Coordinates of C-alpha atoms in Angstrom, one line a residue:
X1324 CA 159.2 153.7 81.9
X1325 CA 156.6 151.9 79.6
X1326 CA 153.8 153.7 80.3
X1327 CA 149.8 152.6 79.3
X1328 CA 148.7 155.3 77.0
X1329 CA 144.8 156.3 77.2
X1330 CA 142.2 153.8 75.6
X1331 CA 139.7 157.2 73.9
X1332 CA 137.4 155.0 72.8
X1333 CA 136.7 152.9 76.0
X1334 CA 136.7 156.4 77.3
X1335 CA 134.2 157.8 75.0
X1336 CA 131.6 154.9 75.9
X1337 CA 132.3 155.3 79.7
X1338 CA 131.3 159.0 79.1
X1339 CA 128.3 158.4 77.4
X1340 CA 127.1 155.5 80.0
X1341 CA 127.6 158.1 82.8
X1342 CA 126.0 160.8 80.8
X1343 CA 123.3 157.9 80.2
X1344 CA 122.1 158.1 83.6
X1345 CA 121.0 162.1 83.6
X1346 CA 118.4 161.4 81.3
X1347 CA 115.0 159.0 82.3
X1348 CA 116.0 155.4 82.9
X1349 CA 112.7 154.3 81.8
X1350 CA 109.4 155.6 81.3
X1351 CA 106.1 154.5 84.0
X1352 CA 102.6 154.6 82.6
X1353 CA 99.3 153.5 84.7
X1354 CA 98.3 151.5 81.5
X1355 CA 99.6 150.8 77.8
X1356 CA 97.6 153.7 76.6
X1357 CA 98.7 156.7 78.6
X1358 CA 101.3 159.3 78.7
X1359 CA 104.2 158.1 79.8
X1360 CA 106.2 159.5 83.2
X1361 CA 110.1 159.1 82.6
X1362 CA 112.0 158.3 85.6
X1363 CA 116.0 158.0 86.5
X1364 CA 117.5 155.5 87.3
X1365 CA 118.4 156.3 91.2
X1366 CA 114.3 156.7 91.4
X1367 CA 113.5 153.4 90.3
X1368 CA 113.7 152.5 94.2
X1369 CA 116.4 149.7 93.5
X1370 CA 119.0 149.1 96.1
X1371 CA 121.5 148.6 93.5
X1372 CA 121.0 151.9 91.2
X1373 CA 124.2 152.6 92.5
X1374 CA 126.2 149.6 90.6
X1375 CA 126.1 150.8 87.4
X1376 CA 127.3 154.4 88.1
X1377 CA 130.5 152.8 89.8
X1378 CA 131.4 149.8 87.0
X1379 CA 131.2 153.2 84.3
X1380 CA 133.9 154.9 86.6
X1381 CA 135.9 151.8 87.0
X1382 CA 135.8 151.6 83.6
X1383 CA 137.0 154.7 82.7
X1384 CA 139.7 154.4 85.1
X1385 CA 141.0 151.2 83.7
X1386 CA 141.1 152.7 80.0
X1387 CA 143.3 156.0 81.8
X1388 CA 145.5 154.1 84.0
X1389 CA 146.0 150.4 84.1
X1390 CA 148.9 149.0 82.0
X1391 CA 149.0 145.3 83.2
X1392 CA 145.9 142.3 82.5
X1393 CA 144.1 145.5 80.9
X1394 CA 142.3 143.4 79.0
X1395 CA 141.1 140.8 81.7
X1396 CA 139.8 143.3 83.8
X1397 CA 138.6 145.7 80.9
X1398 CA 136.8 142.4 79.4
X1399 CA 135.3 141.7 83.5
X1400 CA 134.4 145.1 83.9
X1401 CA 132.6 145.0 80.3
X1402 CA 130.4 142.0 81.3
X1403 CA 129.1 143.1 84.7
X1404 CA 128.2 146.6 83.2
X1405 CA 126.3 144.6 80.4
X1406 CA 124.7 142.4 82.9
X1407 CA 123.9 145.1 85.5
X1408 CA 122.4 147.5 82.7
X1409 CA 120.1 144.8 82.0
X1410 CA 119.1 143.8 85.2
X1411 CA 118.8 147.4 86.1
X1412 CA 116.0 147.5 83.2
X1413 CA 114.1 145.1 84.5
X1414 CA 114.8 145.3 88.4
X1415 CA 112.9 148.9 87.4
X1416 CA 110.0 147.2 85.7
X1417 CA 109.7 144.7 88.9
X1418 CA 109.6 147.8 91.6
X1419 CA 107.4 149.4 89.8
X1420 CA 104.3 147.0 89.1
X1421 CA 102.9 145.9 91.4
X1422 CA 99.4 144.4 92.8
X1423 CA 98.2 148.3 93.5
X1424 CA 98.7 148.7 89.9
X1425 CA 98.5 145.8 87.5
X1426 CA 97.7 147.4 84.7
X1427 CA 101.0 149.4 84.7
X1428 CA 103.4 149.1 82.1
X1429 CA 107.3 150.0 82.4
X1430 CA 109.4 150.5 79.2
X1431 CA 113.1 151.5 78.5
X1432 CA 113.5 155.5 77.8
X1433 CA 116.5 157.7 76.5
X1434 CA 118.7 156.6 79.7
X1435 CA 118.7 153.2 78.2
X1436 CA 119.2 153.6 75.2
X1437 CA 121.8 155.8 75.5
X1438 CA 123.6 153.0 77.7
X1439 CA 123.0 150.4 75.2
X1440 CA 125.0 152.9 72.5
X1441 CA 127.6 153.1 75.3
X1442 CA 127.7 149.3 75.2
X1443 CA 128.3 149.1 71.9
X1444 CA 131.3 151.9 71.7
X1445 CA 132.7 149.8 74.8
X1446 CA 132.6 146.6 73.3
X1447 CA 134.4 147.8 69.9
X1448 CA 137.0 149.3 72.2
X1449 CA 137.5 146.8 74.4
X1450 CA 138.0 144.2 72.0
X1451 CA 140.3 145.9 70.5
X1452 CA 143.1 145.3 73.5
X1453 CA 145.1 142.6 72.3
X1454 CA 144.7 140.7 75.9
X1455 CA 143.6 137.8 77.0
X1456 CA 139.6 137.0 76.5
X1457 CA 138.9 140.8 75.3
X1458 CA 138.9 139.8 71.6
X1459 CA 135.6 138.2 73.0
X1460 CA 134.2 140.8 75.1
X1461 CA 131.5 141.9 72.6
X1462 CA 129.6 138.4 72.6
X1463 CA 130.5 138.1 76.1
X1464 CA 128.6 140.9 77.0
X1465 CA 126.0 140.1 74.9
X1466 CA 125.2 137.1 76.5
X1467 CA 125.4 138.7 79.7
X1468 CA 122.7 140.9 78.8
X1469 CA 120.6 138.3 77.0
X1470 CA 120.6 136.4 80.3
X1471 CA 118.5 138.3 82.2
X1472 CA 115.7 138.2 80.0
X1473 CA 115.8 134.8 79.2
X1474 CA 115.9 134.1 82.9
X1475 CA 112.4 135.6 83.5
X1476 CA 113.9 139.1 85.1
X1477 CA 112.2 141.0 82.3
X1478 CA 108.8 139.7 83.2
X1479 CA 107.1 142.8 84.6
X1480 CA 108.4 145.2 81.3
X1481 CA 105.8 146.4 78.5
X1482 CA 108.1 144.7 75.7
X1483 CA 107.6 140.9 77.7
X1484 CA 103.8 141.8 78.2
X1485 CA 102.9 142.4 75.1
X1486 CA 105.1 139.5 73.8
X1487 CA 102.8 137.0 76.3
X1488 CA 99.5 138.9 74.5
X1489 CA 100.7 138.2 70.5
X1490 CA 102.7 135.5 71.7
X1491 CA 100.9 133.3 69.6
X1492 CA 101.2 135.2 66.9
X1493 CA 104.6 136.4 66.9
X1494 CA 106.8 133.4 65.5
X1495 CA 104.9 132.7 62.3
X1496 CA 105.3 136.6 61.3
X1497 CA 109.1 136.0 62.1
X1498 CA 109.3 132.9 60.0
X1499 CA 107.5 134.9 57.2
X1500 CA 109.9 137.7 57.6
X1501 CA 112.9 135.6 57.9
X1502 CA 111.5 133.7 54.4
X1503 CA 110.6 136.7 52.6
X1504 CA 113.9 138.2 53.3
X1505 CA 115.9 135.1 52.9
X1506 CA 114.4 133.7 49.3
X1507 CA 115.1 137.6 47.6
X1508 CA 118.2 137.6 48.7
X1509 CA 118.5 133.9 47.5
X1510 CA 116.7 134.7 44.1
X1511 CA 118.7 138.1 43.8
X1512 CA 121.7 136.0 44.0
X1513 CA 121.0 134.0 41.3
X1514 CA 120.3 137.0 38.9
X1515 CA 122.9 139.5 40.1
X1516 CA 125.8 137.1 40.1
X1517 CA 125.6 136.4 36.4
X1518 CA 124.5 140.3 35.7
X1519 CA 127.6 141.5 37.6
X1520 CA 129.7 138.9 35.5
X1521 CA 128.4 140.0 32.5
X1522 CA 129.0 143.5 33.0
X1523 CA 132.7 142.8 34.5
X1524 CA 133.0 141.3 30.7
X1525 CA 131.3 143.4 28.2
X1526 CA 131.8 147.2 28.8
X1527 CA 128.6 148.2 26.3
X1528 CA 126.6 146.3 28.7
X1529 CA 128.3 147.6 32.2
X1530 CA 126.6 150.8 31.9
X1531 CA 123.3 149.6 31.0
X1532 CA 122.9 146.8 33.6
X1533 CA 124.4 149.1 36.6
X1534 CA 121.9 152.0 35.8
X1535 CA 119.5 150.1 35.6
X1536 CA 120.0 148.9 38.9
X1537 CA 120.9 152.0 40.6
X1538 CA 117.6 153.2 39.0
X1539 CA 115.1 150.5 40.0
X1540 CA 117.1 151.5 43.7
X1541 CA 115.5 154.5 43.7
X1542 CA 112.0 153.7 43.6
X1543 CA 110.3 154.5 47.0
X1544 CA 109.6 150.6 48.5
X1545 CA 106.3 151.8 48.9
X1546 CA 105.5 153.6 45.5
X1547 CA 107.1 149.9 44.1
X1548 CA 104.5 148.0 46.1
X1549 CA 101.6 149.7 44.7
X1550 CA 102.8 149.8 41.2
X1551 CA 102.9 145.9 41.5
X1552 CA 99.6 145.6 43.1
X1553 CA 97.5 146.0 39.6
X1554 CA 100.0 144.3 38.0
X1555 CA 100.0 141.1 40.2
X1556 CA 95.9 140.8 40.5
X1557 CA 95.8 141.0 37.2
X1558 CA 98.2 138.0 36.4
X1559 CA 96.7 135.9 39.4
X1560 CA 93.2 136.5 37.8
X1561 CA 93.5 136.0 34.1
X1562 CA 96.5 134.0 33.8
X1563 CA 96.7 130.4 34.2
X1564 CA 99.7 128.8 35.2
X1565 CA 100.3 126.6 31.8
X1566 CA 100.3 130.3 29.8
X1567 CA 103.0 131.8 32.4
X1568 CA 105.4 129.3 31.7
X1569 CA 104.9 129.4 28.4
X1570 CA 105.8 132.8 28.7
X1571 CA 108.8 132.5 30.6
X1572 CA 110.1 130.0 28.3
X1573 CA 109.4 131.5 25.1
X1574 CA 110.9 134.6 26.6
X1575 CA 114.1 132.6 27.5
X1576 CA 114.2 130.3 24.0
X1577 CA 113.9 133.7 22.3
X1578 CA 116.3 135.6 24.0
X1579 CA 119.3 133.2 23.8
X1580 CA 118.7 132.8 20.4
X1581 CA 118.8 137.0 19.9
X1582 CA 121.9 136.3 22.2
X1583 CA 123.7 133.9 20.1
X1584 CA 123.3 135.3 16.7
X1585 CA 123.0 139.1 17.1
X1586 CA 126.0 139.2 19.8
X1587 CA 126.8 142.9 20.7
X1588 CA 123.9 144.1 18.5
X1589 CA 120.8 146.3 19.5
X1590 CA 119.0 142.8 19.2
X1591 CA 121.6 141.1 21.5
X1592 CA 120.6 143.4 24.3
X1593 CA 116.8 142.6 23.7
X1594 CA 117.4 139.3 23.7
X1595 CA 119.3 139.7 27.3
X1596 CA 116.4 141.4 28.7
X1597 CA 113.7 138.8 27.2
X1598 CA 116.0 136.6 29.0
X1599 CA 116.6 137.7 32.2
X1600 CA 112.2 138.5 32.0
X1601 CA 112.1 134.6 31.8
X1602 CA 114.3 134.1 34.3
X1603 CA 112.5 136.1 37.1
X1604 CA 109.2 134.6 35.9
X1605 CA 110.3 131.3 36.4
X1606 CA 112.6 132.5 39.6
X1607 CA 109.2 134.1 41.4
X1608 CA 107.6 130.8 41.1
X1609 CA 110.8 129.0 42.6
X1610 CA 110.0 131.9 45.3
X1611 CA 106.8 131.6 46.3
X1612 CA 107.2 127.5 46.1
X1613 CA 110.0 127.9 48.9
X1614 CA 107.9 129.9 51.0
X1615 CA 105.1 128.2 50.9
X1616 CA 106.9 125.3 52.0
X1617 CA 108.7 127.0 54.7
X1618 CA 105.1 128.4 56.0
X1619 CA 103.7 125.4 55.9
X1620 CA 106.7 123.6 58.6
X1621 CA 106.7 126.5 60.7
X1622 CA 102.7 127.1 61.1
X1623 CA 100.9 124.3 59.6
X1624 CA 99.3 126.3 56.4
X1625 CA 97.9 124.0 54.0
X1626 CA 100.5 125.0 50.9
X1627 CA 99.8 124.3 47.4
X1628 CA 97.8 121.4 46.8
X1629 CA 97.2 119.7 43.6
X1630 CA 95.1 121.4 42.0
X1631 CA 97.7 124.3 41.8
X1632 CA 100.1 122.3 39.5
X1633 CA 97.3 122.2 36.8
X1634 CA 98.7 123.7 33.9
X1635 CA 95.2 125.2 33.4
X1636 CA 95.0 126.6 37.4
X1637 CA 95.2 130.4 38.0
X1638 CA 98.3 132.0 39.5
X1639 CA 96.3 132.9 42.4
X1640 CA 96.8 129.7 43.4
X1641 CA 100.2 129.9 43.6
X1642 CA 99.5 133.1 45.9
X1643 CA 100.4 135.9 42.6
X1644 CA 97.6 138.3 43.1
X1645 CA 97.4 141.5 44.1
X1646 CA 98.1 141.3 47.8
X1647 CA 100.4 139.1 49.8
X1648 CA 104.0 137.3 49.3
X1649 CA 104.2 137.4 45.6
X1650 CA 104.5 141.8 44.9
X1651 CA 106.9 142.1 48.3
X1652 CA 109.3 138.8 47.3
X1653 CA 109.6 140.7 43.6
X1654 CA 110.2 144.2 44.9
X1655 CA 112.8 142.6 47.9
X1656 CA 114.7 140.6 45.1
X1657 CA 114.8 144.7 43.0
X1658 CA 116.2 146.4 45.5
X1659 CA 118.6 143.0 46.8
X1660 CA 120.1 143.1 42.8
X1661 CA 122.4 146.8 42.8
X1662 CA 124.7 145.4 46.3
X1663 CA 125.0 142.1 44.7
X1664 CA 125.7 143.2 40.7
X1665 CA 127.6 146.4 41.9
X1666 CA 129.9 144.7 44.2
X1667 CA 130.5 142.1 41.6
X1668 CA 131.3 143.9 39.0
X1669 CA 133.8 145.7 41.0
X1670 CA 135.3 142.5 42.2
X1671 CA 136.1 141.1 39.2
X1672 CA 137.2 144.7 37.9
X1673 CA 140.1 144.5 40.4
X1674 CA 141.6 141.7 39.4
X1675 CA 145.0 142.6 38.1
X1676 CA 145.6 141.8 34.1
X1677 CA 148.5 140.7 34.8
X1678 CA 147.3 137.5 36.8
X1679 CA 144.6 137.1 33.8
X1680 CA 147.5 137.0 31.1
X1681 CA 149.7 134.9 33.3
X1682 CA 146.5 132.4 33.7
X1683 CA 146.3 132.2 30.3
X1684 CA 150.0 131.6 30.0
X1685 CA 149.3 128.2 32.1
X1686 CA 147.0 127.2 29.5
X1687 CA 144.1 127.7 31.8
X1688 CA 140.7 128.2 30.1
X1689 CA 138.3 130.9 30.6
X1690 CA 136.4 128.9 33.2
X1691 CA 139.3 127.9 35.0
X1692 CA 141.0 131.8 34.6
X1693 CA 137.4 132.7 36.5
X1694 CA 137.5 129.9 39.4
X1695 CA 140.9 129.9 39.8
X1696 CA 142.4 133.4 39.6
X1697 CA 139.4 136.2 39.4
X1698 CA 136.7 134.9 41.9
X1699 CA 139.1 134.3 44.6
X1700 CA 139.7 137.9 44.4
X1701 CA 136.8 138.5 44.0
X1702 CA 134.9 137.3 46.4
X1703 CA 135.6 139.5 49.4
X1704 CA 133.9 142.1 47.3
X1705 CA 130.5 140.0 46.9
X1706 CA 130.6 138.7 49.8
X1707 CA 130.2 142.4 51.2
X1708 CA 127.4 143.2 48.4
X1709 CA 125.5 140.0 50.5
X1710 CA 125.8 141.1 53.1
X1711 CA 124.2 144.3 52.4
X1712 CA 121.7 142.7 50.1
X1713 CA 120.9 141.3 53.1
X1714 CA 120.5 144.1 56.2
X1715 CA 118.8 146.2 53.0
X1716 CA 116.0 143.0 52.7
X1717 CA 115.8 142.8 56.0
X1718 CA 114.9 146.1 56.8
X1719 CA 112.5 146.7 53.3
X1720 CA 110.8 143.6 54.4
X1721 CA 109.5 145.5 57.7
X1722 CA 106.9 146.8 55.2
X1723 CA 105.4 144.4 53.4
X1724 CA 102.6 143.9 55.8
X1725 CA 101.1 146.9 53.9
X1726 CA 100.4 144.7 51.3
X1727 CA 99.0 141.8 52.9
X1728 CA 102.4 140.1 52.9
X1729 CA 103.5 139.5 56.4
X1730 CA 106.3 139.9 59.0
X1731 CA 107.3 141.7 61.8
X1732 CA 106.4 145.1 60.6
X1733 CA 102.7 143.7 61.1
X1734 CA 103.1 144.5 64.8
X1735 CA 105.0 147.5 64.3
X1736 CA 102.0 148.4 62.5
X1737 CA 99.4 148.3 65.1
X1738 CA 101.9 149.7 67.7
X1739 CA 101.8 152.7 65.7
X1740 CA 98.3 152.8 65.0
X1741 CA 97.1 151.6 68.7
X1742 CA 99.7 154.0 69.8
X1743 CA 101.1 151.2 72.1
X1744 CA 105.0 151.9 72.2
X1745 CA 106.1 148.5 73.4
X1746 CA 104.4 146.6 70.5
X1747 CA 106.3 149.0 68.2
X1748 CA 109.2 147.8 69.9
X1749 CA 108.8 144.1 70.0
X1750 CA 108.4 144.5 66.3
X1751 CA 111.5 146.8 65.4
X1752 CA 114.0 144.7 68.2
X1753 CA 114.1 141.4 66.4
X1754 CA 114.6 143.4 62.9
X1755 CA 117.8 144.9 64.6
X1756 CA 119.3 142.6 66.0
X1757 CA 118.5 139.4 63.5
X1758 CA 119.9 141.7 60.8
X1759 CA 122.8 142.4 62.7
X1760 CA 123.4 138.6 63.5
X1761 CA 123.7 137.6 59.9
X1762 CA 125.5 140.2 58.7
X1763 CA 128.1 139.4 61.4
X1764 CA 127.8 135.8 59.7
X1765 CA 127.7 136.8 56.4
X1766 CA 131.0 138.4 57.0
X1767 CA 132.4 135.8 58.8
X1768 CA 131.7 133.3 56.3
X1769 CA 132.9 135.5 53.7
X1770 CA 136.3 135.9 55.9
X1771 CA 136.5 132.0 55.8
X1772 CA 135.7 131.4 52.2
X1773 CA 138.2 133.7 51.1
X1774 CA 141.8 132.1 50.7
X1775 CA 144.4 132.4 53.5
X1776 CA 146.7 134.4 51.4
X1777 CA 144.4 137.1 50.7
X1778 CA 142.4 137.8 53.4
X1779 CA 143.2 141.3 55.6
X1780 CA 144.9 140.7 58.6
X1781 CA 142.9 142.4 61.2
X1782 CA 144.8 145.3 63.4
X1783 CA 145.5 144.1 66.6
X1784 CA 146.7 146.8 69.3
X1785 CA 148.3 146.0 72.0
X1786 CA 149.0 146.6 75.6
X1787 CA 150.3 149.9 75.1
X1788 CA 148.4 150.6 72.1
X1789 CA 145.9 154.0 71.8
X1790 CA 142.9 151.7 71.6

């Protein structure tokens, strides 16, 4: 008899979703200031506490027992929890405020949360049975979750008040997150792919270019920022913009040269490092040009105006001085450049020499050998140093409103100084889950860029599998 063998990890999350509901469903406070009073979940006085509780044990049931269309009705049973859990949170929030007590705010607790890392464990098992729509049951349930917020259900919680207080306020520090992350990871890109090539070629340099990396990694994000404060007034005060780029291209001019006629040589290596100086000058001005740009679409700011592309106008101008966009977007592209060079290098270190030398038996020059035969394999291997180039920006970036730079820490920020939980929250939420939407794209691009013939096939498990 072919017998359906337990699913443990559809098991594991329907544990933890019933163990969810011990602890406080969400916490009641008379205003946004006070101690908070938790409460469970089946004391929220909602006539339909008793749903969730019952779609867990169904759940678990399902994973122990059922053999056929497990994964229609695991994939069902997935959605409603996800759907019930939210409406749960906010059915909460709407029996608890009411006109006796406007000033009342209702936000998640540990019960939640708890559930929402139940979620997550489900959906990874669930779409792991090789059935019908489960392969979709994780953005299936996300979207069942999303829907009762975006359907006005959450209106009574602490997160959606304070969203309608800074509501104003909230999308141009996401746009200037977003653009802060998204040029250093751009500008990283541009230096690390050639670094990590270059030290795939040359071993002398390999170990100078990857611990130096590794190194600059270590700095404490903060201890970086105030180490580039003095620094960047400085520049933005005494420098004008004709003598920067005179610098940056005297550094470059003088460092190819080096380059060319010292090769391997102590001199060679100083004349990389003048060069790849140059290069980040010119690359922070590419920087702050693309932001400014992007500012200006999403909240009207003025930009650079004319004056600023006098050769003879300060860098402050340009928005280089010692607080704002120019330290954070030169400390995010640092800590961006060891994912991207390290995973590089690597990349083109596993290419077999065998395909190399029977590349160059074709008659295929050393451009073509690289296109052709070592970035294809490659790339799966920088396409994962992106992508955590990218959650690493994403999260360092959280900071920069220390230095005057913008973003969603900013309300993180005064949650923490106002003591106001929700605002902390409606700060560190987007962070989360943005980052975890482009690294899910990252990788997915990254899966379709790669060829056909050397991409991992994933591991399906089937109807009888242990999954």
């Amino acid at each position: 008899m072919n017998r359906s063998r337990p699913a443990p990890i559809v098991l594991l999350g329907a544990a933890l979703g019933l163990l969810a509901l011990l602890l406080p469903w969400v916490s009641f406070r008379e205003n946004r200031l006070v101690q908070g009073e938790g409460l469970n979940l089946l004391t929220t006085g909602q006539a339909l506490a008793w749903l969730l509780p019952s779609l867990w044990v169904a759940l678990g049931a399902a994973a122990l027992w059922l053999q056929r269309g497990r994964g229609w009705v695991g994939t069902v049973l997935f959605v409603l929890i996800c759907a019930a859990a939210s409406m749960l949170l906010g059915g909460a929030a709407l029996a608890l405020v009411n006109a006796e007590q406007p000033l009342a705010r209702v936000s998640p607790a540990g019960g939640f949360w708890l559930t929402v890392a139940a979620l997550y464990v489900t959906g990874f098992g669930v779409s792991r049975w090789a059935q019908g729509p489960a392969r979709w049951a994780g953005w299936l349930g996300a979207a069942a979750f999303a829907l009762m917020p975006l359907v006005g259900w959450w209106r009574e919680l602490g997160l959606a008040q304070e969203y309608a207080n800074i509501a104003s306020a909230f999308w141009p520090q996401l746009g200037m997150h977003l653009a802060l992350s998204l040029t250093a990871l751009l500008l990283a890109l541009i230096l690390g792919l050639p670094l990590g090539l270059a030290a795939a070629r040359n071993e002398r340099l390999s170990g100078g270019v990857l611990g130096v990396a590794g190194f600059l990694q270590t700095i404490p994000s903060v201890a970086l920022f105030g180490l580039l404060l003095p620094v960047f007034a400085a520049l933005g005060r005494d420098t004008t913009l004709g003598a920067y780029l005179t610098w940056a291209g005297g550094a470059l001019l003088l460092g190819g040269l080096l380059q060319r006629f010292f090769g391997h040589r102590l001199l060679g290596l100083l004349g990389g490092l003048l060069g790849l100086l140059g290069v980040q000058a010119l690359l922070l001005l590419i920087g702050l040009t693309v932001i400014g740009v992007l500012e200006r679409t999403w909240s009207g700011a003025p930009g650079l105006g004319a004056a600023a592309w006098s050769l003879g106008a300060p860098l402050s101008t340009w928005g280089i001085r010692g607080i704002g966009a120019a330290p954070a977007l030169l400390a995010l592209t640092i800590y961006a450049l060891l994912p991207i060079v390290t995973n590089t290098f690597v990349g083109l270190r596993s290419v077999p020499p065998g395909l190399i030398d029977a590349a160059r038996g074709l008659g295929m020059t050393p451009g073509q050998i690289l296109r052709r035969a070592e970035w294809p394999i490659a790339l799966p291997f920088v396409m994962e140093g992106v992508r955590a180039a990218l959650v690493l920006t994403f999260g360092i970036t959280t900071i920069a409103p220390l230095i005057g730079a913008g973003g969603l820490g900013f309300f993180i920020q005064r949650g923490v100084e106002g003591n106001v939980p929700d605002l902390v929250l409606l700060g560190a939420l987007p962070i989360v889950l943005i980052a975890l939407l482009l690294s899910g794209v990252v990788a997915w691009l990254g899966e379709r860029l790669t060829p056909p013939g050397l991409r991992a096939e994933p591991e399906v498990v089937g109807q009888g599998g242990p999954i």
